[in-house]
């Protein structure tokens, strides 16, 4: 990253900030990213990429070949969330739409995917106008439906790595709601968790609330089961292995004096490695069935356990690649601007691009977006910072875009010139 890149970024930053504000004002829900995809395709087209649209839904793939060398993939996500924006910004989203369930919802880029797109297109612009400085192949993809987990899988199933050059490395970045704008964060190894969505229906035999002895009460059975599920992480998984079992929703019954026939529960499970994930699922099944037997439920009414097949696997940042990039990024950004972060139990389906055979080394960097003054105030306990998916999430766009484009271009150039 030389002085000419810094100049290029400074010159183009105002245009990128405008692009960001336009994207921010025009968010689209997962699986509906039609206009956004068209816009991303148009940008790559103008830069000389060979562009294919509608890969795995509204996915876009742009390929730029420039002689022999490695293939590097850069991914952005494109979707927004069903949230009514409350930032009060002049470019705040006013979009209201009907969701897939027929509800009227506001739409907001509350996860920063608008910033990801801006950094992605800025990086494409910088690299395509400095083709004398690298040789190899760029694959830039705009992935839909990250929030609903399915976009990455859909693009892969549609032949992303067969119809287009298979990458030697895949890179992405994600905004971080607690990291200062201008900073880049990195986590070698497991960075985000396996995310599983599970539904459990506990059956009993309903009846009059005054005659419980003539029933099998599924409310009591569900309550007991929820408490027993808490012992999986505390008693059955190694204390050194991160895992979460949360029952976030429970519904059952109609009236105080009626014992219902069934109770439904919805769970989120989090883990890092596959063994722990499989162990959580097996142990939940065992406890549910075991408790049903203990309650005298007949075999025909054992609990129904459903797990979403298209789960989000853990993001595993290739440690060698990640540490190498962290080193390389210190030059353009400054040593103190590149910070190692703790892993989190959130999820991101960028992980899918690395989980192929043979494995592709991937790295998802974190992009700081918070005014440093606000970080100080938050550390002093004076304010609390809005999280991702908050209606008040309002990134400091200009310094974040500047650092993002610098970081991503530097990373790609480093890998192309290896
Ligand atoms: Zn999100
Ligand atoms: Zn996100």
CSV table of C-alpha atoms and ligand atoms in Angstrom, one decimal:
chain,number,residue,atom,x,y,z
A,1,UNK,CA,0.0,0.0,0.0
A,2,UNK,CA,1.9,3.0,-1.3
A,3,UNK,CA,1.2,6.7,-1.3
A,4,UNK,CA,-0.7,6.4,-4.6
A,5,UNK,CA,-3.2,4.1,-2.8
A,6,UNK,CA,-3.7,6.6,0.0
A,7,UNK,CA,-4.3,9.3,-2.6
A,8,UNK,CA,-6.7,7.1,-4.5
A,9,UNK,CA,-8.7,6.5,-1.3
A,10,UNK,CA,-8.7,10.1,-0.2
A,11,UNK,CA,-9.9,11.2,-3.7
A,12,UNK,CA,-12.7,8.6,-3.8
A,13,UNK,CA,-13.8,8.7,-0.2
A,14,UNK,CA,-16.6,11.3,-0.7
A,15,UNK,CA,-18.1,9.2,-3.5
A,16,UNK,CA,-17.9,6.1,-1.3
A,17,UNK,CA,-19.6,7.9,1.6
A,18,UNK,CA,-22.4,8.9,-0.8
A,19,UNK,CA,-22.8,5.3,-2.0
A,20,UNK,CA,-22.9,4.2,1.6
A,21,UNK,CA,-25.7,6.7,2.4
A,22,UNK,CA,-27.7,5.7,-0.7
A,23,UNK,CA,-27.4,2.0,0.2
A,24,UNK,CA,-28.3,2.7,3.8
A,25,UNK,CA,-31.5,4.5,2.7
A,26,UNK,CA,-32.6,1.7,0.4
A,27,UNK,CA,-32.3,-1.5,2.4
A,28,UNK,CA,-33.9,-4.8,1.3
A,29,UNK,CA,-34.8,-7.9,3.4
A,30,UNK,CA,-33.1,-11.3,3.0
A,31,UNK,CA,-34.1,-13.1,-0.2
A,32,UNK,CA,-35.4,-9.8,-1.6
A,33,UNK,CA,-32.1,-8.0,-2.4
A,34,UNK,CA,-33.0,-7.5,-6.1
A,35,UNK,CA,-32.2,-3.7,-6.4
A,36,UNK,CA,-29.1,-4.0,-4.2
A,37,UNK,CA,-27.8,-6.9,-6.3
A,38,UNK,CA,-28.4,-5.0,-9.5
A,39,UNK,CA,-26.5,-2.0,-8.1
A,40,UNK,CA,-23.5,-4.2,-7.1
A,41,UNK,CA,-23.5,-5.9,-10.5
A,42,UNK,CA,-23.5,-2.5,-12.2
A,43,UNK,CA,-20.5,-1.3,-10.1
A,44,UNK,CA,-18.4,-4.4,-11.0
A,45,UNK,CA,-19.5,-4.2,-14.6
A,46,UNK,CA,-18.2,-0.6,-14.9
A,47,UNK,CA,-14.9,-1.7,-13.4
A,48,UNK,CA,-14.4,-4.3,-16.1
A,49,UNK,CA,-15.3,-7.4,-14.1
A,50,UNK,CA,-17.1,-10.2,-15.9
A,51,UNK,CA,-20.4,-10.3,-14.0
A,52,UNK,CA,-23.0,-13.0,-13.5
A,53,UNK,CA,-26.2,-12.3,-11.6
A,54,UNK,CA,-28.7,-14.6,-9.9
A,55,UNK,CA,-26.3,-17.1,-8.5
A,56,UNK,CA,-28.1,-18.7,-5.5
A,57,UNK,CA,-31.0,-16.2,-5.6
A,58,UNK,CA,-29.9,-12.6,-5.8
A,59,UNK,CA,-26.2,-13.4,-5.6
A,60,UNK,CA,-23.7,-11.6,-7.8
A,61,UNK,CA,-20.3,-12.9,-9.0
A,62,UNK,CA,-17.7,-10.7,-10.6
A,63,UNK,CA,-14.5,-12.1,-12.0
A,64,UNK,CA,-11.4,-10.0,-13.0
A,65,UNK,CA,-8.6,-12.0,-14.6
A,66,UNK,CA,-5.2,-10.3,-14.8
A,67,UNK,CA,-2.6,-12.9,-15.8
A,68,UNK,CA,-1.2,-15.9,-13.8
A,69,UNK,CA,-1.4,-16.0,-10.0
A,70,UNK,CA,-3.6,-16.9,-7.1
A,71,UNK,CA,-7.4,-16.5,-7.0
A,72,UNK,CA,-8.7,-14.4,-4.2
A,73,UNK,CA,-12.3,-14.1,-3.3
A,74,UNK,CA,-13.8,-11.1,-1.5
A,75,UNK,CA,-17.3,-11.4,-0.2
A,76,UNK,CA,-19.9,-8.8,0.9
A,77,UNK,CA,-23.4,-9.6,2.1
A,78,UNK,CA,-26.3,-7.5,0.9
A,79,UNK,CA,-29.4,-8.0,3.0
A,80,UNK,CA,-31.0,-5.8,5.7
A,81,UNK,CA,-33.2,-6.5,8.7
A,82,UNK,CA,-36.9,-6.0,9.6
A,83,UNK,CA,-36.3,-3.1,12.0
A,84,UNK,CA,-37.8,0.5,12.1
A,85,UNK,CA,-34.7,2.7,12.1
A,86,UNK,CA,-34.4,5.1,15.1
A,87,UNK,CA,-31.0,6.8,14.3
A,88,UNK,CA,-32.5,10.1,13.3
A,89,UNK,CA,-29.8,10.4,10.6
A,90,UNK,CA,-30.6,12.5,7.5
A,91,UNK,CA,-30.1,9.4,5.3
A,92,UNK,CA,-32.0,7.0,7.7
A,93,UNK,CA,-34.1,4.4,6.1
A,94,UNK,CA,-37.8,5.1,5.8
A,95,UNK,CA,-38.5,1.9,3.9
A,96,UNK,CA,-41.6,-0.1,4.9
A,97,UNK,CA,-42.4,-3.4,3.3
A,98,UNK,CA,-44.4,-6.6,3.7
A,99,UNK,CA,-42.4,-9.5,5.0
A,100,UNK,CA,-42.8,-13.2,3.9
A,101,UNK,CA,-45.4,-13.7,6.7
A,102,UNK,CA,-47.5,-10.8,5.4
A,103,UNK,CA,-46.6,-8.4,8.2
A,104,UNK,CA,-45.8,-4.7,7.6
A,105,UNK,CA,-42.2,-4.1,8.7
A,106,UNK,CA,-39.6,-1.4,8.6
A,107,UNK,CA,-36.4,-2.3,6.9
A,108,UNK,CA,-32.9,-1.2,8.1
A,109,UNK,CA,-29.3,-1.9,7.5
A,110,UNK,CA,-28.7,-2.5,11.2
A,111,UNK,CA,-25.9,-5.0,10.8
A,112,UNK,CA,-23.7,-2.8,8.6
A,113,UNK,CA,-24.0,-4.8,5.4
A,114,UNK,CA,-24.3,-1.4,3.6
A,115,UNK,CA,-20.8,-0.6,4.9
A,116,UNK,CA,-19.5,-4.0,3.8
A,117,UNK,CA,-20.8,-3.4,0.3
A,118,UNK,CA,-19.2,0.1,0.2
A,119,UNK,CA,-15.8,-1.3,1.3
A,120,UNK,CA,-16.1,-4.2,-1.2
A,121,UNK,CA,-16.8,-1.9,-4.1
A,122,UNK,CA,-14.1,0.6,-3.0
A,123,UNK,CA,-11.7,-2.3,-2.9
A,124,UNK,CA,-12.8,-3.5,-6.4
A,125,UNK,CA,-12.3,0.0,-7.6
A,126,UNK,CA,-8.8,0.4,-6.2
A,127,UNK,CA,-7.6,-3.0,-7.4
A,128,UNK,CA,-9.1,-2.7,-10.9
A,129,UNK,CA,-7.3,0.7,-11.4
A,130,UNK,CA,-4.0,-0.7,-10.2
A,131,UNK,CA,-3.7,-3.8,-12.3
A,132,UNK,CA,0.0,-3.1,-12.9
A,133,UNK,CA,0.6,-4.0,-9.3
A,134,UNK,CA,-0.8,-7.5,-9.2
A,135,UNK,CA,-1.4,-10.6,-11.3
A,136,UNK,CA,-3.9,-13.3,-10.6
A,137,UNK,CA,-7.7,-13.5,-10.5
A,138,UNK,CA,-10.2,-11.6,-8.4
A,139,UNK,CA,-13.6,-13.1,-7.6
A,140,UNK,CA,-15.9,-10.5,-5.9
A,141,UNK,CA,-19.2,-11.9,-4.7
A,142,UNK,CA,-22.2,-10.1,-3.3
A,143,UNK,CA,-24.1,-12.6,-1.2
A,144,UNK,CA,-27.8,-12.4,-0.3
A,145,UNK,CA,-29.6,-13.7,2.8
A,146,UNK,CA,-26.9,-13.7,5.4
A,147,UNK,CA,-29.3,-12.8,8.2
A,148,UNK,CA,-31.6,-15.7,7.5
A,149,UNK,CA,-28.6,-18.0,7.0
A,150,UNK,CA,-29.0,-19.6,3.6
A,151,UNK,CA,-27.3,-17.2,1.1
A,152,UNK,CA,-23.8,-18.7,1.3
A,153,UNK,CA,-25.2,-22.2,0.9
A,154,UNK,CA,-27.4,-21.2,-2.0
A,155,UNK,CA,-24.5,-19.6,-3.9
A,156,UNK,CA,-22.3,-22.7,-3.2
A,157,UNK,CA,-25.2,-25.0,-4.3
A,158,UNK,CA,-25.6,-23.0,-7.5
A,159,UNK,CA,-22.0,-23.8,-8.4
A,160,UNK,CA,-20.0,-20.8,-7.1
A,161,UNK,CA,-16.8,-22.8,-6.9
A,162,UNK,CA,-17.5,-24.8,-10.1
A,163,UNK,CA,-18.8,-22.2,-12.6
A,164,UNK,CA,-16.3,-19.6,-11.5
A,165,UNK,CA,-12.6,-19.8,-10.5
A,166,UNK,CA,-12.1,-21.6,-7.2
A,167,UNK,CA,-10.5,-19.3,-4.7
A,168,UNK,CA,-7.2,-20.0,-3.0
A,169,UNK,CA,-8.2,-17.6,-0.2
A,170,UNK,CA,-11.6,-16.0,0.8
A,171,UNK,CA,-11.8,-12.8,2.6
A,172,UNK,CA,-14.6,-10.7,4.2
A,173,UNK,CA,-15.1,-8.2,6.9
A,174,UNK,CA,-17.9,-7.4,9.4
A,175,UNK,CA,-18.6,-4.3,11.3
A,176,UNK,CA,-18.0,-4.4,15.0
A,177,UNK,CA,-20.3,-2.3,17.3
A,178,UNK,CA,-17.7,-1.9,20.0
A,179,UNK,CA,-14.5,-1.2,18.0
A,180,UNK,CA,-13.3,2.3,17.2
A,181,UNK,CA,-13.7,3.6,13.6
A,182,UNK,CA,-10.3,3.3,11.9
A,183,UNK,CA,-9.5,0.1,13.6
A,184,UNK,CA,-9.5,-3.4,12.2
A,185,UNK,CA,-10.0,-6.4,14.5
A,186,UNK,CA,-8.9,-10.0,13.9
A,187,UNK,CA,-9.5,-13.3,15.6
A,188,UNK,CA,-7.3,-16.3,14.6
A,189,UNK,CA,-9.1,-19.6,14.7
A,190,UNK,CA,-12.7,-19.9,15.9
A,191,UNK,CA,-14.2,-16.4,15.8
A,192,UNK,CA,-18.0,-17.0,15.7
A,193,UNK,CA,-20.1,-19.9,16.7
A,194,UNK,CA,-22.2,-22.7,15.3
A,195,UNK,CA,-25.7,-21.4,15.4
A,196,UNK,CA,-28.6,-24.0,15.6
A,197,UNK,CA,-32.3,-23.3,15.8
A,198,UNK,CA,-34.3,-26.1,17.5
A,199,UNK,CA,-38.0,-26.6,18.2
A,200,UNK,CA,-39.2,-29.1,20.8
A,201,UNK,CA,-42.9,-30.1,21.2
A,202,UNK,CA,-43.5,-31.8,24.6
A,203,UNK,CA,-46.7,-33.9,24.6
A,204,UNK,CA,-48.8,-34.9,27.6
A,205,UNK,CA,-52.4,-35.8,28.1
A,206,UNK,CA,-54.6,-32.8,28.9
A,207,UNK,CA,-57.6,-32.5,31.1
A,208,UNK,CA,-59.2,-30.5,34.0
A,209,UNK,CA,-56.8,-28.4,36.1
A,210,UNK,CA,-58.5,-29.6,39.2
A,211,UNK,CA,-57.9,-33.3,38.4
A,212,UNK,CA,-54.1,-33.4,37.5
A,213,UNK,CA,-53.9,-37.0,38.6
A,214,UNK,CA,-56.0,-38.0,35.5
A,215,UNK,CA,-53.6,-36.2,33.1
A,216,UNK,CA,-49.9,-36.1,32.1
A,217,UNK,CA,-49.1,-32.4,32.5
A,218,UNK,CA,-46.9,-31.2,29.6
A,219,UNK,CA,-46.4,-27.8,31.4
A,220,UNK,CA,-44.7,-29.5,34.4
A,221,UNK,CA,-42.8,-31.8,32.0
A,222,UNK,CA,-41.6,-28.8,29.9
A,223,UNK,CA,-40.5,-26.9,33.0
A,224,UNK,CA,-38.6,-29.9,34.3
A,225,UNK,CA,-37.0,-30.4,30.9
A,226,UNK,CA,-35.9,-26.7,30.7
A,227,UNK,CA,-34.2,-27.0,34.0
A,228,UNK,CA,-32.5,-30.3,33.1
A,229,UNK,CA,-31.3,-28.8,29.8
A,230,UNK,CA,-29.3,-26.2,31.9
A,231,UNK,CA,-27.2,-29.1,33.2
A,232,UNK,CA,-25.9,-29.9,29.8
A,233,UNK,CA,-23.4,-27.0,29.6
A,234,UNK,CA,-22.8,-26.9,33.4
A,235,UNK,CA,-22.3,-30.7,34.0
A,236,UNK,CA,-21.8,-32.5,30.7
A,237,UNK,CA,-19.6,-30.3,28.5
A,238,UNK,CA,-16.0,-29.5,29.4
A,239,UNK,CA,-15.7,-26.2,31.3
A,240,UNK,CA,-13.1,-25.3,28.8
A,241,UNK,CA,-15.4,-25.7,25.8
A,242,UNK,CA,-17.8,-22.8,25.0
A,243,UNK,CA,-21.4,-23.8,24.6
A,244,UNK,CA,-24.8,-22.2,25.0
A,245,UNK,CA,-28.3,-23.8,25.3
A,246,UNK,CA,-31.0,-21.1,25.5
A,247,UNK,CA,-34.7,-21.7,25.5
A,248,UNK,CA,-35.9,-18.4,24.1
A,249,UNK,CA,-39.5,-19.1,23.6
A,250,UNK,CA,-42.1,-21.4,25.3
A,251,UNK,CA,-45.8,-21.5,24.5
A,252,UNK,CA,-48.6,-23.8,25.8
A,253,UNK,CA,-52.1,-23.8,27.3
A,254,UNK,CA,-55.1,-21.6,26.9
A,255,UNK,CA,-56.6,-21.1,30.4
A,256,UNK,CA,-55.5,-21.4,34.1
A,257,UNK,CA,-57.7,-24.4,34.8
A,258,UNK,CA,-57.0,-26.5,31.7
A,259,UNK,CA,-54.0,-28.8,31.5
A,260,UNK,CA,-53.0,-28.7,27.8
A,261,UNK,CA,-52.0,-31.5,25.5
A,262,UNK,CA,-48.7,-30.0,24.5
A,263,UNK,CA,-46.1,-27.3,25.0
A,264,UNK,CA,-43.8,-25.9,22.4
A,265,UNK,CA,-40.3,-24.6,22.9
A,266,UNK,CA,-37.8,-22.8,20.7
A,267,UNK,CA,-34.1,-23.0,21.4
A,268,UNK,CA,-30.8,-21.5,20.1
A,269,UNK,CA,-27.7,-23.6,20.5
A,270,UNK,CA,-24.2,-22.2,20.2
A,271,UNK,CA,-20.8,-24.0,20.0
A,272,UNK,CA,-17.5,-23.8,18.2
A,273,UNK,CA,-16.5,-27.3,17.1
A,274,UNK,CA,-18.6,-30.0,15.5
A,275,UNK,CA,-18.1,-32.5,18.3
A,276,UNK,CA,-19.6,-30.1,20.9
A,277,UNK,CA,-22.4,-29.2,18.5
A,278,UNK,CA,-23.3,-32.9,18.0
A,279,UNK,CA,-23.0,-33.5,21.7
A,280,UNK,CA,-25.5,-30.7,22.5
A,281,UNK,CA,-28.0,-32.1,20.1
A,282,UNK,CA,-27.7,-35.7,21.3
A,283,UNK,CA,-27.9,-34.7,25.0
A,284,UNK,CA,-31.0,-32.5,24.4
A,285,UNK,CA,-32.7,-35.5,22.7
A,286,UNK,CA,-31.7,-37.8,25.5
A,287,UNK,CA,-33.0,-35.5,28.3
A,288,UNK,CA,-36.3,-34.8,26.4
A,289,UNK,CA,-37.1,-38.4,25.8
A,290,UNK,CA,-35.8,-39.5,29.3
A,291,UNK,CA,-38.1,-36.9,31.0
A,292,UNK,CA,-41.1,-38.0,28.9
A,293,UNK,CA,-40.5,-41.7,30.0
A,294,UNK,CA,-40.1,-40.5,33.6
A,295,UNK,CA,-43.4,-38.7,33.3
A,296,UNK,CA,-45.2,-41.8,32.0
A,297,UNK,CA,-45.7,-40.5,28.5
A,298,UNK,CA,-46.4,-43.4,26.0
A,299,UNK,CA,-43.9,-44.0,23.3
A,300,UNK,CA,-46.3,-42.7,20.6
A,301,UNK,CA,-46.2,-39.3,22.4
A,302,UNK,CA,-42.4,-38.9,22.9
A,303,UNK,CA,-41.3,-35.3,22.3
A,304,UNK,CA,-41.0,-34.1,18.7
A,305,UNK,CA,-37.6,-32.5,18.1
A,306,UNK,CA,-36.9,-30.5,15.0
A,307,UNK,CA,-33.6,-28.9,14.1
A,308,UNK,CA,-33.1,-26.4,11.2
A,309,UNK,CA,-31.2,-28.3,8.6
A,310,UNK,CA,-29.5,-25.2,7.1
A,311,UNK,CA,-27.6,-24.1,10.3
A,312,UNK,CA,-24.9,-21.5,10.4
A,313,UNK,CA,-21.5,-23.2,11.0
A,314,UNK,CA,-18.8,-21.6,13.1
A,315,UNK,CA,-16.5,-19.1,11.5
A,316,UNK,CA,-13.0,-20.6,11.6
A,317,UNK,CA,-10.4,-18.0,10.5
A,318,UNK,CA,-7.4,-19.9,9.2
A,319,UNK,CA,-4.9,-19.0,11.9
A,320,UNK,CA,-1.9,-18.8,9.6
A,321,UNK,CA,-3.6,-16.6,7.1
A,322,UNK,CA,-5.2,-14.4,9.8
A,323,UNK,CA,-2.0,-13.8,11.7
A,324,UNK,CA,-0.2,-13.1,8.5
A,325,UNK,CA,-2.8,-10.5,7.4
A,326,UNK,CA,-2.8,-8.9,10.8
A,327,UNK,CA,0.9,-8.4,10.4
A,328,UNK,CA,0.6,-7.0,6.9
A,329,UNK,CA,-2.2,-4.6,7.8
A,330,UNK,CA,0.0,-2.8,10.5
A,331,UNK,CA,1.8,-1.0,7.8
A,332,UNK,CA,-1.0,1.0,6.1
A,333,UNK,CA,-3.2,1.3,9.2
A,334,UNK,CA,-0.7,1.8,12.1
A,335,UNK,CA,0.3,-0.9,14.6
A,336,UNK,CA,-2.2,0.3,17.3
A,337,UNK,CA,-5.1,0.2,14.8
A,338,UNK,CA,-4.9,-3.5,14.2
A,339,UNK,CA,-6.2,-5.3,17.3
A,340,UNK,CA,-6.7,-8.9,18.3
A,341,UNK,CA,-10.3,-9.6,19.5
A,342,UNK,CA,-12.0,-12.3,21.6
A,343,UNK,CA,-14.2,-14.8,19.8
A,344,UNK,CA,-18.0,-14.3,20.1
A,345,UNK,CA,-21.0,-16.6,20.1
A,346,UNK,CA,-22.8,-14.8,17.3
A,347,UNK,CA,-22.9,-16.4,13.8
A,348,UNK,CA,-22.0,-15.6,10.2
A,349,UNK,CA,-22.5,-17.9,7.2
A,350,UNK,CA,-19.2,-16.7,5.6
A,351,UNK,CA,-17.9,-19.8,7.4
A,352,UNK,CA,-19.5,-22.0,4.6
A,353,UNK,CA,-16.9,-20.9,2.0
A,354,UNK,CA,-14.1,-22.5,4.0
A,355,UNK,CA,-16.0,-25.7,4.8
A,356,UNK,CA,-15.5,-27.3,1.4
A,357,UNK,CA,-13.2,-30.1,0.3
A,358,UNK,CA,-10.3,-29.4,0.1
A,359,UNK,CA,-10.7,-26.6,2.7
A,360,UNK,CA,-10.2,-23.0,1.6
A,361,UNK,CA,-8.4,-20.8,4.1
A,362,UNK,CA,-10.8,-18.0,5.0
A,363,UNK,CA,-10.5,-14.8,7.1
A,364,UNK,CA,-13.2,-12.5,8.3
A,365,UNK,CA,-11.8,-9.2,9.7
A,366,UNK,CA,-13.8,-7.0,12.0
A,367,UNK,CA,-14.3,-3.3,11.0
A,368,UNK,CA,-14.4,-0.7,13.7
A,369,UNK,CA,-17.3,1.8,13.3
A,370,UNK,CA,-17.6,3.7,16.6
A,371,UNK,CA,-16.5,7.3,17.3
A,372,UNK,CA,-13.6,7.0,19.7
A,373,UNK,CA,-15.2,9.7,21.9
A,374,UNK,CA,-18.2,7.4,22.4
A,375,UNK,CA,-16.0,4.5,23.2
A,376,UNK,CA,-14.4,6.5,26.0
A,377,UNK,CA,-17.9,7.5,27.3
A,378,UNK,CA,-19.1,3.9,27.2
A,379,UNK,CA,-16.0,2.7,29.1
A,380,UNK,CA,-16.7,5.4,31.7
A,381,UNK,CA,-20.2,4.0,32.0
A,382,UNK,CA,-21.8,7.3,30.7
A,383,UNK,CA,-23.5,5.8,27.6
A,384,UNK,CA,-24.1,2.4,26.2
A,385,UNK,CA,-23.2,1.6,22.6
A,386,UNK,CA,-25.9,0.3,20.3
A,387,UNK,CA,-25.3,-3.4,19.3
A,388,UNK,CA,-25.6,-4.9,15.9
A,389,UNK,CA,-29.3,-5.3,15.0
A,390,UNK,CA,-30.1,-2.2,17.1
A,391,UNK,CA,-32.5,0.4,15.7
A,392,UNK,CA,-29.9,2.9,16.8
A,393,UNK,CA,-26.9,1.4,15.1
A,394,UNK,CA,-25.2,4.3,13.4
A,395,UNK,CA,-21.6,3.6,12.2
A,396,UNK,CA,-19.1,6.4,11.6
A,397,UNK,CA,-19.0,5.8,7.9
A,398,UNK,CA,-16.1,7.8,6.5
A,399,UNK,CA,-13.2,6.6,8.8
A,400,UNK,CA,-14.6,3.1,8.7
A,401,UNK,CA,-14.8,3.0,4.9
A,402,UNK,CA,-11.3,4.5,4.7
A,403,UNK,CA,-9.8,1.8,7.0
A,404,UNK,CA,-11.9,-0.9,5.4
A,405,UNK,CA,-10.7,-0.2,1.8
A,406,UNK,CA,-7.1,0.2,3.0
A,407,UNK,CA,-7.2,-3.1,4.9
A,408,UNK,CA,-9.0,-5.2,2.3
A,409,UNK,CA,-6.9,-3.9,-0.7
A,410,UNK,CA,-3.7,-4.4,1.3
A,411,UNK,CA,-4.8,-8.0,2.2
A,412,UNK,CA,-5.8,-8.9,-1.4
A,413,UNK,CA,-2.6,-7.4,-2.9
A,414,UNK,CA,-0.5,-9.3,-0.3
A,415,UNK,CA,-2.1,-12.6,-1.2
A,416,UNK,CA,-1.9,-11.9,-5.0
A,417,UNK,CA,1.8,-11.1,-4.7
A,418,UNK,CA,2.7,-14.0,-2.4
B,1,LIG,ZN1,-26.7,-9.4,11.4
B,2,LIG,ZN1,-24.1,-9.1,9.5
